[in-house]
GROMACS .gro file of C-alpha atoms in nm:
model
  114
    1UNK     CA    1  -2.104   0.660  -4.248
    2UNK     CA    2  -1.912   0.864  -3.991
    3UNK     CA    3  -2.235   0.999  -3.839
    4UNK     CA    4  -2.375   0.644  -3.822
    5UNK     CA    5  -2.058   0.522  -3.648
    6UNK     CA    6  -2.070   0.808  -3.396
    7UNK     CA    7  -2.435   0.731  -3.315
    8UNK     CA    8  -2.365   0.359  -3.283
    9UNK     CA    9  -2.066   0.410  -3.049
   10UNK     CA   10  -2.263   0.657  -2.835
   11UNK     CA   11  -2.556   0.416  -2.814
   12UNK     CA   12  -2.327   0.123  -2.730
   13UNK     CA   13  -2.152   0.316  -2.452
   14UNK     CA   14  -2.487   0.421  -2.306
   15UNK     CA   15  -2.603   0.058  -2.314
   16UNK     CA   16  -2.281  -0.056  -2.143
   17UNK     CA   17  -2.318   0.209  -1.870
   18UNK     CA   18  -2.676   0.096  -1.802
   19UNK     CA   19  -2.621  -0.280  -1.817
   20UNK     CA   20  -2.273  -0.349  -1.678
   21UNK     CA   21  -2.275  -0.290  -1.306
   22UNK     CA   22  -1.987  -0.305  -1.062
   23UNK     CA   23  -1.627  -0.211  -1.089
   24UNK     CA   24  -1.311  -0.379  -1.207
   25UNK     CA   25  -1.120  -0.393  -0.881
   26UNK     CA   26  -0.859  -0.628  -1.031
   27UNK     CA   27  -0.752  -0.350  -1.267
   28UNK     CA   28  -0.673  -0.094  -0.998
   29UNK     CA   29  -0.307  -0.003  -0.960
   30UNK     CA   30  -0.343   0.096  -0.595
   31UNK     CA   31  -0.302  -0.272  -0.500
   32UNK     CA   32   0.051  -0.267  -0.642
   33UNK     CA   33   0.175  -0.025  -0.376
   34UNK     CA   34   0.354  -0.238  -0.118
   35UNK     CA   35   0.346  -0.155   0.252
   36UNK     CA   36   0.695  -0.095   0.389
   37UNK     CA   37   0.661  -0.374   0.644
   38UNK     CA   38   0.642  -0.661   0.390
   39UNK     CA   39   0.881  -0.776   0.118
   40UNK     CA   40   0.913  -1.046  -0.147
   41UNK     CA   41   1.254  -1.174  -0.259
   42UNK     CA   42   1.434  -1.272  -0.474
   43UNK     CA   43   1.268  -1.109  -0.770
   44UNK     CA   44   1.324  -1.228  -1.044
   45UNK     CA   45   1.324  -1.581  -0.904
   46UNK     CA   46   1.400  -1.931  -1.033
   47UNK     CA   47   1.272  -2.188  -0.785
   48UNK     CA   48   1.155  -2.026  -0.461
   49UNK     CA   49   1.038  -1.695  -0.320
   50UNK     CA   50   1.034  -1.569   0.036
   51UNK     CA   51   0.774  -1.332   0.174
   52UNK     CA   52   0.881  -1.159   0.494
   53UNK     CA   53   0.685  -0.922   0.714
   54UNK     CA   54   0.820  -0.718   1.003
   55UNK     CA   55   0.473  -0.744   1.163
   56UNK     CA   56   0.272  -1.064   1.202
   57UNK     CA   57  -0.017  -1.071   0.955
   58UNK     CA   58  -0.307  -1.279   1.095
   59UNK     CA   59  -0.512  -1.523   0.883
   60UNK     CA   60  -0.297  -1.467   0.574
   61UNK     CA   61  -0.362  -1.616   0.233
   62UNK     CA   62  -0.086  -1.599  -0.027
   63UNK     CA   63  -0.196  -1.643  -0.389
   64UNK     CA   64   0.017  -1.666  -0.700
   65UNK     CA   65  -0.194  -1.536  -0.987
   66UNK     CA   66  -0.119  -1.556  -1.360
   67UNK     CA   67  -0.125  -1.247  -1.580
   68UNK     CA   68  -0.472  -1.347  -1.705
   69UNK     CA   69  -0.612  -1.362  -1.349
   70UNK     CA   70  -0.611  -1.737  -1.278
   71UNK     CA   71  -0.493  -1.848  -0.934
   72UNK     CA   72  -0.196  -2.076  -0.992
   73UNK     CA   73  -0.134  -2.166  -0.627
   74UNK     CA   74  -0.255  -2.065  -0.283
   75UNK     CA   75  -0.122  -2.106   0.071
   76UNK     CA   76  -0.307  -2.025   0.394
   77UNK     CA   77  -0.123  -1.952   0.721
   78UNK     CA   78  -0.258  -1.852   1.062
   79UNK     CA   79   0.013  -1.592   1.113
   80UNK     CA   80   0.243  -1.467   0.841
   81UNK     CA   81   0.588  -1.356   0.945
   82UNK     CA   82   0.818  -1.535   0.698
   83UNK     CA   83   0.726  -1.797   0.441
   84UNK     CA   84   0.914  -1.958   0.153
   85UNK     CA   85   0.714  -2.084  -0.143
   86UNK     CA   86   0.831  -2.327  -0.412
   87UNK     CA   87   0.771  -2.183  -0.758
   88UNK     CA   88   0.986  -2.428  -0.955
   89UNK     CA   89   0.682  -2.574  -1.134
   90UNK     CA   90   0.565  -2.236  -1.267
   91UNK     CA   91   0.647  -2.154  -1.626
   92UNK     CA   92   0.870  -1.854  -1.694
   93UNK     CA   93   0.671  -1.532  -1.706
   94UNK     CA   94   0.509  -1.257  -1.503
   95UNK     CA   95   0.287  -1.337  -1.205
   96UNK     CA   96   0.122  -1.146  -0.925
   97UNK     CA   97   0.163  -1.253  -0.563
   98UNK     CA   98  -0.134  -1.144  -0.354
   99UNK     CA   99  -0.123  -1.132   0.022
  100UNK     CA  100  -0.468  -1.124   0.179
  101UNK     CA  101  -0.549  -1.084   0.548
  102UNK     CA  102  -0.895  -1.166   0.682
  103UNK     CA  103  -1.019  -1.201   0.321
  104UNK     CA  104  -0.914  -0.845   0.232
  105UNK     CA  105  -0.625  -0.749   0.007
  106UNK     CA  106  -0.317  -0.656   0.208
  107UNK     CA  107  -0.075  -0.610  -0.082
  108UNK     CA  108   0.012  -0.735  -0.430
  109UNK     CA  109   0.360  -0.790  -0.572
  110UNK     CA  110   0.462  -0.835  -0.933
  111UNK     CA  111   0.683  -1.145  -0.965
  112UNK     CA  112   0.907  -1.237  -1.256
  113UNK     CA  113   0.972  -1.613  -1.285
  114UNK     CA  114   1.287  -1.696  -1.482
   0.00000   0.00000   0.00000
């Protein structure tokens, strides 16, 4: 039985390698490293968060994403310097706040909603 299980797992992994293309970019931890020129506060938060950048970020999109990857809300601004977002309608839990610039990830914050 053990030999059969080893063969089955090996065959399954080979099949997965050959049939599942691409990468899981959403699982990378490198996105969680924040540039020094942008901050999110307060964190944890109750009703509102502020995102502040010392440099202007052009064509910015701010997304609040649930732990399972669904976009809960999204705001688009031509130039991001400082923005306050209402999060009072979010349920308590852990979220990710993505800041994108020109459709590329700029940074991602982990947010705790009380």
